[in-house]
Structure formats: C-alpha cells, structure tokens
Coordinates of C-alpha atoms in Angstrom, one line a residue:
M360 CA -1.0 -3.1 17.8
L361 CA -1.4 -2.1 13.9
N362 CA -2.2 -6.5 13.5
N363 CA -5.0 -6.2 14.9
T364 CA -7.0 -4.0 15.9
P365 CA -9.1 -2.4 12.9
L366 CA -7.7 1.3 11.3
H367 CA -10.8 2.6 11.6
N368 CA -10.5 2.2 14.9
L369 CA -7.2 3.9 15.2
S370 CA -6.7 7.9 14.4
D371 CA -4.5 10.4 12.9
R372 CA -0.7 10.7 14.0
R373 CA -1.5 7.9 16.4
L374 CA 1.4 6.1 17.8
V375 CA 1.7 1.5 16.3
R376 CA 3.5 -1.2 16.2
F377 CA 3.2 -3.2 13.7
R378 CA 4.6 -7.1 13.7
C379 CA 5.0 -7.5 9.5
M380 CA 7.2 -8.8 6.2
V381 CA 9.1 -5.7 3.6
Q382 CA 7.5 -6.8 0.4
D383 CA 8.5 -4.6 -1.3
I384 CA 10.9 -1.3 -1.1
Y385 CA 10.7 2.0 -2.8
N386 CA 13.1 4.3 -4.4
P387 CA 14.4 7.4 -2.3
E388 CA 12.0 9.5 -0.9
F389 CA 13.1 13.6 -0.6
Y390 CA 11.1 15.8 1.3
L391 CA 12.0 18.9 3.6
S392 CA 12.7 17.5 6.7
Y393 CA 12.4 21.8 8.0
Y394 CA 11.2 24.7 6.6
E395 CA 10.3 28.4 6.6
V396 CA 6.1 28.8 6.7
L397 CA 5.7 33.0 5.8
N398 CA 2.2 34.2 7.2
K399 CA 0.6 36.3 4.3
D400 CA -1.1 38.7 6.6
T401 CA 1.6 39.1 8.8
G402 CA 5.4 39.0 7.4
E403 CA 6.0 37.0 10.4
T404 CA 8.2 33.7 9.1
R405 CA 9.1 30.7 11.7
M406 CA 10.6 27.0 11.3
E407 CA 8.1 23.8 10.8
S408 CA 9.4 20.9 11.0
G409 CA 8.3 17.8 8.2
K410 CA 9.3 14.9 10.5
Y411 CA 7.2 12.3 10.9
R412 CA 4.5 13.5 8.4
D413 CA 3.4 13.7 4.7
V414 CA 0.9 16.6 5.0
T415 CA 2.5 19.9 6.1
S416 CA 0.2 22.5 8.1
L417 CA -0.8 25.1 7.6
K418 CA -2.9 28.2 9.0
P419 CA -5.4 30.1 6.1
N420 CA -3.0 32.8 6.0
E421 CA 0.7 30.7 6.1
E422 CA 2.2 29.3 2.8
I423 CA 5.7 28.3 3.0
V424 CA 8.2 29.6 1.4
Y425 CA 10.1 27.2 -0.9
E426 CA 13.1 29.0 -1.7
S427 CA 14.4 29.6 2.0
P428 CA 17.5 29.8 2.4
K429 CA 16.3 27.9 6.0
N430 CA 14.6 25.0 4.7
V431 CA 17.1 21.4 5.0
N432 CA 16.4 18.8 2.2
S433 CA 16.3 15.4 3.5
E434 CA 15.8 11.6 2.5
R435 CA 13.9 8.8 3.2
Q436 CA 13.2 5.4 2.6
T437 CA 10.2 3.9 1.7
F438 CA 9.3 0.5 2.2
Y439 CA 6.1 -2.2 1.9
C440 CA 5.6 -4.0 4.9
V441 CA 2.8 -6.7 4.8
S442 CA 1.5 -9.0 7.2
I443 CA 3.9 -11.8 8.4
P444 CA 2.4 -14.3 5.2
G445 CA 1.2 -17.4 6.0
M446 CA 0.2 -16.6 10.3
N447 CA -1.6 -19.7 11.6
E448 CA -5.1 -19.3 13.5
W449 CA -3.4 -20.3 17.2
T450 CA -0.1 -18.1 16.2
V451 CA -2.6 -14.9 15.6
E452 CA -5.0 -15.5 18.6
K453 CA -1.9 -15.8 20.7
S454 CA -0.6 -12.1 19.8
C455 CA -4.0 -10.4 20.0
S456 CA -4.1 -12.2 24.0
S457 CA -0.9 -10.7 24.5
D458 CA -1.4 -7.8 23.0
A459 CA -5.1 -7.5 24.2
Q460 CA -4.0 -4.4 26.6
T461 CA -2.1 -2.2 23.6
R462 CA -6.0 -1.9 22.1
L463 CA -7.0 1.1 21.5
S464 CA -10.1 3.0 21.7
S465 CA -11.7 4.6 18.8
T466 CA -12.8 7.6 21.2
S467 CA -9.4 8.1 21.8
Q468 CA -8.5 11.5 21.3
P469 CA -4.0 11.7 20.1
S470 CA -0.8 13.4 21.8
T471 CA 0.3 15.9 21.1
S472 CA 2.3 16.3 22.9
C473 CA 4.9 14.9 19.3
G474 CA 4.3 18.1 17.7
M475 CA 2.0 17.0 14.9
I476 CA -0.7 19.7 13.6
A477 CA -3.3 18.5 11.4
S478 CA -3.8 20.5 8.2
N479 CA -6.5 22.8 6.6
D480 CA -7.8 19.0 4.3
S481 CA -7.7 17.5 7.6
R482 CA -10.0 20.5 9.0
K483 CA -12.6 20.4 6.4
R484 CA -12.4 16.9 5.3
S485 CA -12.7 16.7 9.4
A486 CA -16.3 14.8 8.6
E487 CA -15.2 12.8 5.8
V488 CA -12.8 10.6 7.9
E489 CA -15.5 8.9 9.9
N490 CA -17.6 8.3 6.4
E491 CA -14.3 7.1 5.4
C492 CA -12.8 4.7 7.7
Q493 CA -16.8 3.1 8.2
P494 CA -15.9 -0.8 8.3
E495 CA -18.8 -1.6 5.1
N496 CA -17.0 1.3 2.8
R497 CA -13.7 0.2 3.6
S498 CA -12.4 -2.0 -0.3
S499 CA -11.8 -4.9 -0.5
V500 CA -8.4 -6.6 -2.2
G501 CA -7.6 -5.0 -5.7
E502 CA -11.0 -1.9 -5.5
K503 CA -9.7 1.1 -6.0
V504 CA -11.1 3.6 -3.4
A505 CA -8.7 7.2 -4.1
H506 CA -10.4 7.8 -7.9
S507 CA -13.4 10.4 -7.7
D508 CA -14.5 8.4 -10.7
S509 CA -16.5 5.5 -10.0
K510 CA -17.1 4.4 -13.3
K511 CA -13.5 4.1 -13.9
K512 CA -11.5 1.1 -14.1
E513 CA -10.7 -0.1 -10.4
P514 CA -6.2 -1.0 -11.0
E515 CA -6.2 -4.5 -8.9
F516 CA -2.6 -3.6 -7.7
L517 CA -3.6 -2.1 -4.1
L518 CA -2.9 -4.7 -2.2
N519 CA -0.3 -7.2 -2.4
F520 CA -0.2 -9.9 -0.6
P521 CA 1.9 -13.6 -1.1
V522 CA -0.8 -15.3 0.8
P523 CA -3.8 -13.2 0.7
G524 CA -5.3 -13.8 4.7
G525 CA -9.0 -12.4 5.6
E526 CA -7.6 -10.2 7.8
D527 CA -4.3 -9.2 5.9
K528 CA -2.9 -5.3 6.5
S529 CA -0.1 -3.7 4.7
C530 CA 1.4 -0.4 5.8
L531 CA 3.7 1.7 3.6
V532 CA 6.8 2.3 6.3
K533 CA 9.0 5.2 6.5
V534 CA 11.8 5.1 7.6
Y535 CA 15.1 7.3 8.6
D536 CA 17.7 6.5 9.8
N537 CA 19.7 2.8 9.2
L538 CA 18.3 3.2 5.6
D539 CA 19.9 -0.8 4.7
A540 CA 18.6 -2.3 7.6
F541 CA 15.1 -3.7 5.9
V542 CA 15.7 -6.7 3.7
L543 CA 13.3 -8.2 1.7
N544 CA 11.3 -11.1 2.5
E545 CA 12.3 -10.5 6.4
I546 CA 10.3 -10.1 9.5
V547 CA 10.5 -6.6 11.4
E548 CA 8.5 -5.2 14.0
V549 CA 8.0 -1.1 14.0
V550 CA 7.1 1.7 15.9
G551 CA 6.3 4.9 14.3
F552 CA 3.1 7.6 13.9
L553 CA -0.1 6.4 11.9
S554 CA -0.8 8.1 9.3
V555 CA -3.8 7.8 8.1
D556 CA -5.2 11.6 6.8
P557 CA -7.4 11.8 4.5
A558 CA -5.6 14.5 1.9
M559 CA -4.0 12.1 1.1
A560 CA -6.8 9.9 -0.3
T561 CA -8.0 11.9 -3.6
F562 CA -5.9 11.1 -6.5
I563 CA -6.2 13.7 -9.5
S564 CA -4.6 13.4 -13.0
D565 CA -2.7 15.9 -15.0
K566 CA -5.0 15.4 -17.7
E567 CA -8.3 15.2 -15.0
K568 CA -6.9 18.6 -13.3
E569 CA -6.6 19.9 -16.9
G570 CA -10.5 19.6 -17.6
E571 CA -10.5 16.4 -20.5
N572 CA -12.1 13.8 -19.3
V573 CA -10.7 10.4 -18.3
A574 CA -12.1 6.8 -19.2
E575 CA -8.3 5.1 -17.8
M576 CA -5.7 5.8 -16.2
D577 CA -2.2 5.9 -18.2
V578 CA 0.6 4.4 -16.6
D579 CA 2.0 7.3 -15.4
D580 CA -1.3 7.2 -13.1
Q581 CA -1.5 3.7 -12.3
E582 CA 2.2 4.4 -11.0
E583 CA 1.4 7.3 -9.1
L584 CA -1.7 5.2 -7.3
A585 CA 0.3 2.4 -7.1
L586 CA 2.8 4.0 -4.5
N587 CA 1.3 6.2 -3.0
P588 CA -2.5 4.5 -2.3
P589 CA -4.9 5.6 0.0
P590 CA -4.3 5.8 3.2
S591 CA -7.8 3.9 4.3
L592 CA -7.1 1.1 1.9
V593 CA -3.0 1.1 2.8
P594 CA -1.3 3.8 6.2
R595 CA 2.1 5.4 6.3
I596 CA 3.8 4.1 9.2
H597 CA 6.4 6.7 10.2
I598 CA 8.8 5.2 11.8
V599 CA 10.8 5.4 15.1
A600 CA 11.9 1.8 15.4
A601 CA 12.1 -1.3 14.3
K602 CA 14.0 -4.5 14.6
K603 CA 14.5 -7.2 13.5
L604 CA 12.5 -10.6 14.1
S605 CA 14.1 -13.9 14.3
H606 CA 10.8 -15.7 13.9
A607 CA 7.3 -15.6 14.7
N608 CA 6.2 -17.4 17.2
P609 CA 4.4 -15.6 20.1
L610 CA 5.5 -19.1 22.5
L611 CA 9.1 -17.6 22.1
P612 CA 11.2 -15.4 23.1
K613 CA 11.9 -12.2 20.1
K614 CA 14.6 -13.2 20.6
C615 CA 16.1 -17.0 20.7
H616 CA 19.6 -17.2 20.5
E617 CA 19.9 -14.0 22.8
S618 CA 17.8 -15.5 25.9
W619 CA 19.0 -19.2 24.8
D620 CA 20.0 -19.9 28.4
T621 CA 16.7 -19.5 29.4
V622 CA 14.8 -21.0 27.5
S623 CA 17.0 -24.6 27.1
K624 CA 16.7 -25.1 30.5
S625 CA 12.9 -25.4 30.8
L626 CA 12.7 -27.5 28.0
L627 CA 15.6 -29.6 27.8
S628 CA 14.1 -30.6 30.9
E629 CA 10.9 -31.9 29.4
A630 CA 12.5 -32.8 25.4
K631 CA 12.3 -36.1 25.8
L632 CA 8.3 -36.4 26.9
I633 CA 8.0 -33.6 24.4
R634 CA 8.7 -35.4 21.1
D635 CA 7.7 -39.1 22.4
E636 CA 4.0 -36.9 22.5
L637 CA 5.5 -35.7 19.0
M638 CA 5.9 -38.6 17.9
L639 CA 2.6 -40.8 19.3
V640 CA 1.1 -37.9 17.3
L641 CA 2.6 -37.6 13.9
T642 CA 2.4 -41.7 13.6
Q643 CA -1.0 -41.5 14.0
L644 CA -2.0 -39.2 12.4
L645 CA 0.7 -40.9 9.5
L646 CA -1.4 -43.7 9.5
G647 CA 1.0 -46.2 11.6
D648 CA 4.1 -45.4 10.3
Q649 CA 6.5 -44.0 12.3
L650 CA 10.1 -44.0 10.4
A651 CA 7.5 -41.5 8.3
A652 CA 7.0 -39.8 11.8
E653 CA 10.9 -39.6 12.6
Y654 CA 11.2 -37.9 9.4
M655 CA 8.2 -35.8 9.2
L656 CA 9.4 -34.0 12.9
C657 CA 13.4 -33.5 11.4
H658 CA 11.3 -31.4 8.6
L659 CA 9.6 -30.1 10.8
V660 CA 12.8 -28.5 12.9
S661 CA 15.0 -28.0 10.7
T662 CA 16.0 -24.6 9.0
I663 CA 18.9 -23.6 7.5
Y664 CA 22.2 -22.8 9.2
L665 CA 24.5 -21.6 6.8
R666 CA 24.7 -21.5 3.1
N667 CA 28.5 -22.3 0.3
D668 CA 28.1 -21.7 -2.7
A669 CA 24.8 -23.8 -3.4
L670 CA 24.8 -26.0 -0.6
C671 CA 21.9 -25.5 1.9
L672 CA 22.7 -26.8 4.9
G673 CA 20.3 -27.9 7.6
Q674 CA 17.2 -28.1 5.3
L675 CA 15.2 -30.5 4.5
S676 CA 12.5 -30.5 1.9
L677 CA 10.3 -33.9 2.1
N678 CA 8.4 -35.7 0.4
L679 CA 5.3 -38.1 1.3
C680 CA 4.6 -40.7 -1.1
N681 CA 1.4 -43.8 -0.7
V682 CA -0.2 -40.7 0.7
P683 CA -4.8 -41.8 0.1
N684 CA -6.4 -39.6 -1.9
R685 CA -10.1 -40.1 0.2
D686 CA -11.6 -38.6 2.8
N687 CA -9.3 -35.1 1.6
Y688 CA -6.6 -36.1 3.9
S689 CA -4.0 -34.6 3.0
K690 CA -5.7 -31.6 3.5
R691 CA -6.8 -33.2 6.5
L692 CA -3.5 -33.3 7.7
Y693 CA -2.7 -30.7 7.1
D694 CA -4.6 -28.3 9.6
I695 CA -3.3 -31.2 12.4
L696 CA 0.1 -29.6 11.0
T697 CA -1.4 -25.8 11.6
L698 CA -1.3 -26.1 14.9
M699 CA 2.3 -27.1 15.4
L700 CA 3.0 -23.7 12.3
P701 CA 4.0 -20.3 13.6
H702 CA 3.1 -19.8 9.4
S703 CA 2.5 -22.3 6.6
H704 CA 0.6 -22.4 3.6
Y705 CA -1.0 -25.4 1.3
L706 CA -1.2 -25.1 -2.3
P707 CA -2.9 -27.2 -3.5
M708 CA -1.2 -29.3 -6.9
T709 CA -3.8 -28.6 -9.6
I710 CA -3.3 -28.7 -13.4
D711 CA -4.9 -25.4 -13.5
N712 CA -3.4 -23.6 -9.7
I713 CA -0.3 -24.3 -11.6
N714 CA -1.0 -23.1 -14.9
K715 CA -2.5 -19.6 -13.2
L716 CA -0.9 -19.3 -10.2
T717 CA 1.9 -16.9 -10.0
F718 CA 4.2 -18.9 -8.3
R719 CA 7.5 -15.7 -8.5
P720 CA 7.8 -12.3 -7.3
K721 CA 7.8 -10.3 -10.6
K722 CA 8.7 -6.4 -10.8
D723 CA 5.8 -4.0 -12.9
Y724 CA 7.2 -1.2 -14.4
K725 CA 4.1 -0.4 -14.9
T726 CA 3.3 1.0 -11.7
N727 CA 7.3 0.3 -10.4
R728 CA 6.7 -1.8 -8.0
L729 CA 7.2 -5.9 -7.1
T730 CA 3.5 -7.7 -7.6
S731 CA 4.6 -10.6 -5.4
G732 CA 3.8 -14.4 -5.3
I733 CA 3.1 -17.7 -3.8
L734 CA 6.6 -17.9 -3.3
Q735 CA 7.9 -14.8 -2.1
L736 CA 7.6 -16.3 2.2
S737 CA 9.7 -15.4 5.1
S738 CA 12.1 -17.2 6.3
N739 CA 11.0 -20.4 7.9
T740 CA 7.2 -20.2 6.4
H741 CA 6.6 -24.2 5.4
L742 CA 5.2 -25.3 1.8
V743 CA 2.7 -27.8 2.3
L744 CA 2.6 -29.3 -1.7
D745 CA -1.0 -31.7 -1.9
E746 CA 0.0 -33.5 -4.8
T747 CA -2.6 -36.0 -4.7
V748 CA -5.2 -33.5 -6.6
L749 CA -3.0 -34.0 -9.6
T750 CA -4.7 -34.8 -12.4
T751 CA -3.4 -35.3 -16.1
G752 CA -3.6 -32.1 -18.4
Q753 CA -1.8 -29.8 -19.8
L754 CA 1.2 -27.5 -18.5
D755 CA 1.0 -24.3 -20.5
S756 CA 5.0 -22.4 -19.9
N757 CA 3.6 -19.8 -16.9
G758 CA 3.0 -24.0 -15.9
V759 CA 6.5 -24.8 -16.7
H760 CA 8.3 -21.7 -15.1
N761 CA 5.8 -22.3 -12.0
V762 CA 7.3 -26.4 -11.3
T763 CA 10.7 -24.9 -12.2
A764 CA 10.4 -22.8 -9.6
L765 CA 9.5 -24.9 -7.6
G766 CA 11.6 -27.1 -8.4
H767 CA 14.6 -24.3 -7.6
L768 CA 13.6 -23.7 -4.5
I769 CA 13.9 -27.8 -3.4
T770 CA 16.6 -28.1 -4.6
Q771 CA 19.0 -25.7 -4.2
Q772 CA 16.7 -23.0 -2.1
R773 CA 16.2 -20.1 -4.1
V774 CA 13.6 -18.2 -6.0
D775 CA 14.0 -16.5 -9.0
Y776 CA 12.4 -13.5 -9.4
D777 CA 10.5 -12.2 -12.6
F778 CA 12.6 -8.5 -13.5
Q779 CA 10.9 -9.7 -16.5
F780 CA 14.2 -8.9 -19.0
Y781 CA 16.6 -10.7 -16.1
N782 CA 16.1 -12.5 -13.4
M783 CA 17.8 -11.8 -10.2
E784 CA 18.0 -15.2 -7.5
F785 CA 17.2 -14.5 -3.6
Q786 CA 18.0 -16.9 -1.2
A787 CA 15.0 -18.5 0.6
N788 CA 14.2 -20.2 3.5
I789 CA 11.1 -23.0 3.0
P790 CA 10.6 -26.4 3.7
V791 CA 8.8 -27.8 1.9
L792 CA 6.2 -30.4 2.4
T793 CA 6.0 -32.6 -1.0
L794 CA 2.3 -35.9 -0.8
S795 CA 2.1 -37.5 -3.4
E796 CA 0.1 -40.9 -4.6
G797 CA 3.8 -42.0 -6.7
K798 CA 7.0 -39.9 -7.0
S799 CA 6.7 -35.7 -7.1
L800 CA 5.8 -34.2 -10.4
L801 CA 9.0 -32.0 -9.3

C-alpha cells in the first residue's frame, strides 16, 4: 500500500496499491508497446514489450530499430493523482491497520515473473538509488531534486496538493485501458507496477546539452520538468486494475450501495441508540443548543443525490451564529468533528488567508498543469470555515474572487476553475459549515 509505505522501502517494478484523488489529467502519451531490438555484435533481433515501463531494457551492445515494421505504436493516458485531501487521523490509522499485512520489507526483491528487465542506466546507477531514496535526502514540497545544479532556482510546482499534509503522496498514474474512466477530483484505488527507475531522475535542458551555462529554466524546461518530475519525488504507477470508490471511510464496505442489505441490518437495529448518542454529544458541543445539534447532525449526513440545473437536492450548507470567539472554541469544536468525519478541512477566515491563499484551481500554461486550490476537494469532504477569527480589513482582487468562489460553492455546489482566458465550471459535493459570531460574510 503506497499510501502508508515509505517510498525508499519499495523497489522498482513492485506491484503496489494507491488510494488517491485524480488532481490533473495530462495529454495522451504515445509509446512503443512492442519494439524490435538489434544486437549489434551478432545481428540478431528480438521483440520487447514497452508496456508497464518507462525505461527501455537494453544491453550495452543493443539498440532499438525505430524504423522496424514490426514496431507497434500505442497510446496511454497519464493522470496526476494525490492522496485523498483532508484525511483525518483516525481514517489514516484505520487504513494503515487494515493494510498492515501488505507492508513490504525494504530488503525484499522484485519478482522477475512480470517480464521487466532493468535498464543499463539502472544498473550503472544502482549505488545511487539507495542514497537518492533515503528519507533525509527526499525533497520537501516545492524542492527540485532532478536538476544537478543545486544553485539553480528550484521550481515550486512539482508537488500539487489541494490540502498539504505531512504524509501525503503524489503519483503519475498511467492507464492503458478505459482511458475515459477517470474523472477529475474522483476517488479511485489503483493497482499497478511501481516505476522509480533513477534513470528518469536526470533532467538536462537543451541548452545544457549544448554546453551553455543556464541560470534559470526557460518555459519549455519548466513544462518538461513539471510533467516529468523525478521518480524519487513523484513515482509512476502503470496500472493493471482500478476501481472508483464511493467513499473514503475504512470502516464501511468499499461500495455501500452494493452491500446495503448487510449494512442496514446491523445499523438499523442500533440506529436510535446511535442517534441519541450523537445528539447528546453534539448538544454538549454546541453549548446546550439542541436545535443547533439537530441541524448539525443533518448537515453531517447530508450529500447531493440529484442535480437539476442549479438545484442540488441533498446539500445542506450550514451557518452557526453566536459562536464564541474565546478559548479557541471553533478549532476545538472542529477537532471533535474530525473524530466523526473521514476527511475534512478547517479554514480560518482571516483577511490574510482570504487575500493570499489560492481557493480556485488555476491552469498554469507555463508548465501545462492544473495548479491545485483549496476548493479542489473530493466528494463529501467537509469544509469548515471559521469566521470568528475575521477582523476588519481590505479585500484585494484575489480576496474578492475567493469570497465569490466560496459563495458559489455554498449556494450551487460548483467551483469555477480559472483557465486565465475563461472559467470552467466543475460540480462539487462539499458540505460547508460556517462558524460566525454574527451574520456570515458569505
């Protein structure tokens, strides 16, 4: 399980699982699914498969016959996937414990039955792999490990998390079948071969190849590095199977609607007791306000079940007023809610946050990638907005756009993605809870 296994404990070509959210969709990638290899010493040829790999497997005396009529060109789709944003601590712990038996030892070797052979570069740099994958040498968010010159400007676009977390991971997922099956912001679980060949970690720009001293990367180099980051930072997974997940709760079956008969029998017998206990807890949390607790309970279980134009049936965004702004009450209330929710995000609505944070995802044409924003969340991620920390101040143009985006999300459950020359509207299913002293800004 890649989510809870350190990358330096996994070897190249291992079969792994990754539970993630689709953050970006790249252009299709063309590759040689079958290609002819020539032995320059003997003149013999053989056919090799390029599927499920990024680096060709050649011996020192071999080369690819690119003009061979036997070569087969194919297409695969690349998706940039990240750990499910806003996962709460208990969800991660339960997922880790349920997958503990699949954890891999760092000394285990890859099976050769998958038909993959290490490249020349892999063997030559085998001594570098261990050093490159050590925890102390792994780069943090925004650091560039691919470029050999550490003095050069480090791009900040390699990792792209909507809600950064300490253990979050990102992968380039390469899909061979059902290319249209993945949808942006969808939660999926993929199984495939891990690709962390160090040969992919070396990035040399065209100017450097010509011997020029380059202080900063140009636009083409930024795009190349952004779309092909070093595997020690963003590994590749060539998937053999994938499935969509309807939720991220490890205590429930993967697809509740398919096994609802089994689930309902156990839940319905305890439904009244569970509801009474929840009402007791929520009423105390909300300072004895039973009506507010009723609304909170309805909010926590709400989800969109039908859309009709601008009407979203099932959504229940909630604003609780008269919330005290002392003793860090709002944050402590949120901490209790995280014990009930699989994934959520707490956002203090300070003037500084509203003006400086990126709420809407934005298309970066320099790197040809979708830069993530706070509102790029998977379905049923609860967003808690704390307005009790709001003070007087001036909103700049970015702050106005952010407040508008929040209002649009609350009323219509849609997020406008900024493509610079136009906005593209994406549907969302994000319950929003606003805590405020008086009437909400939103």
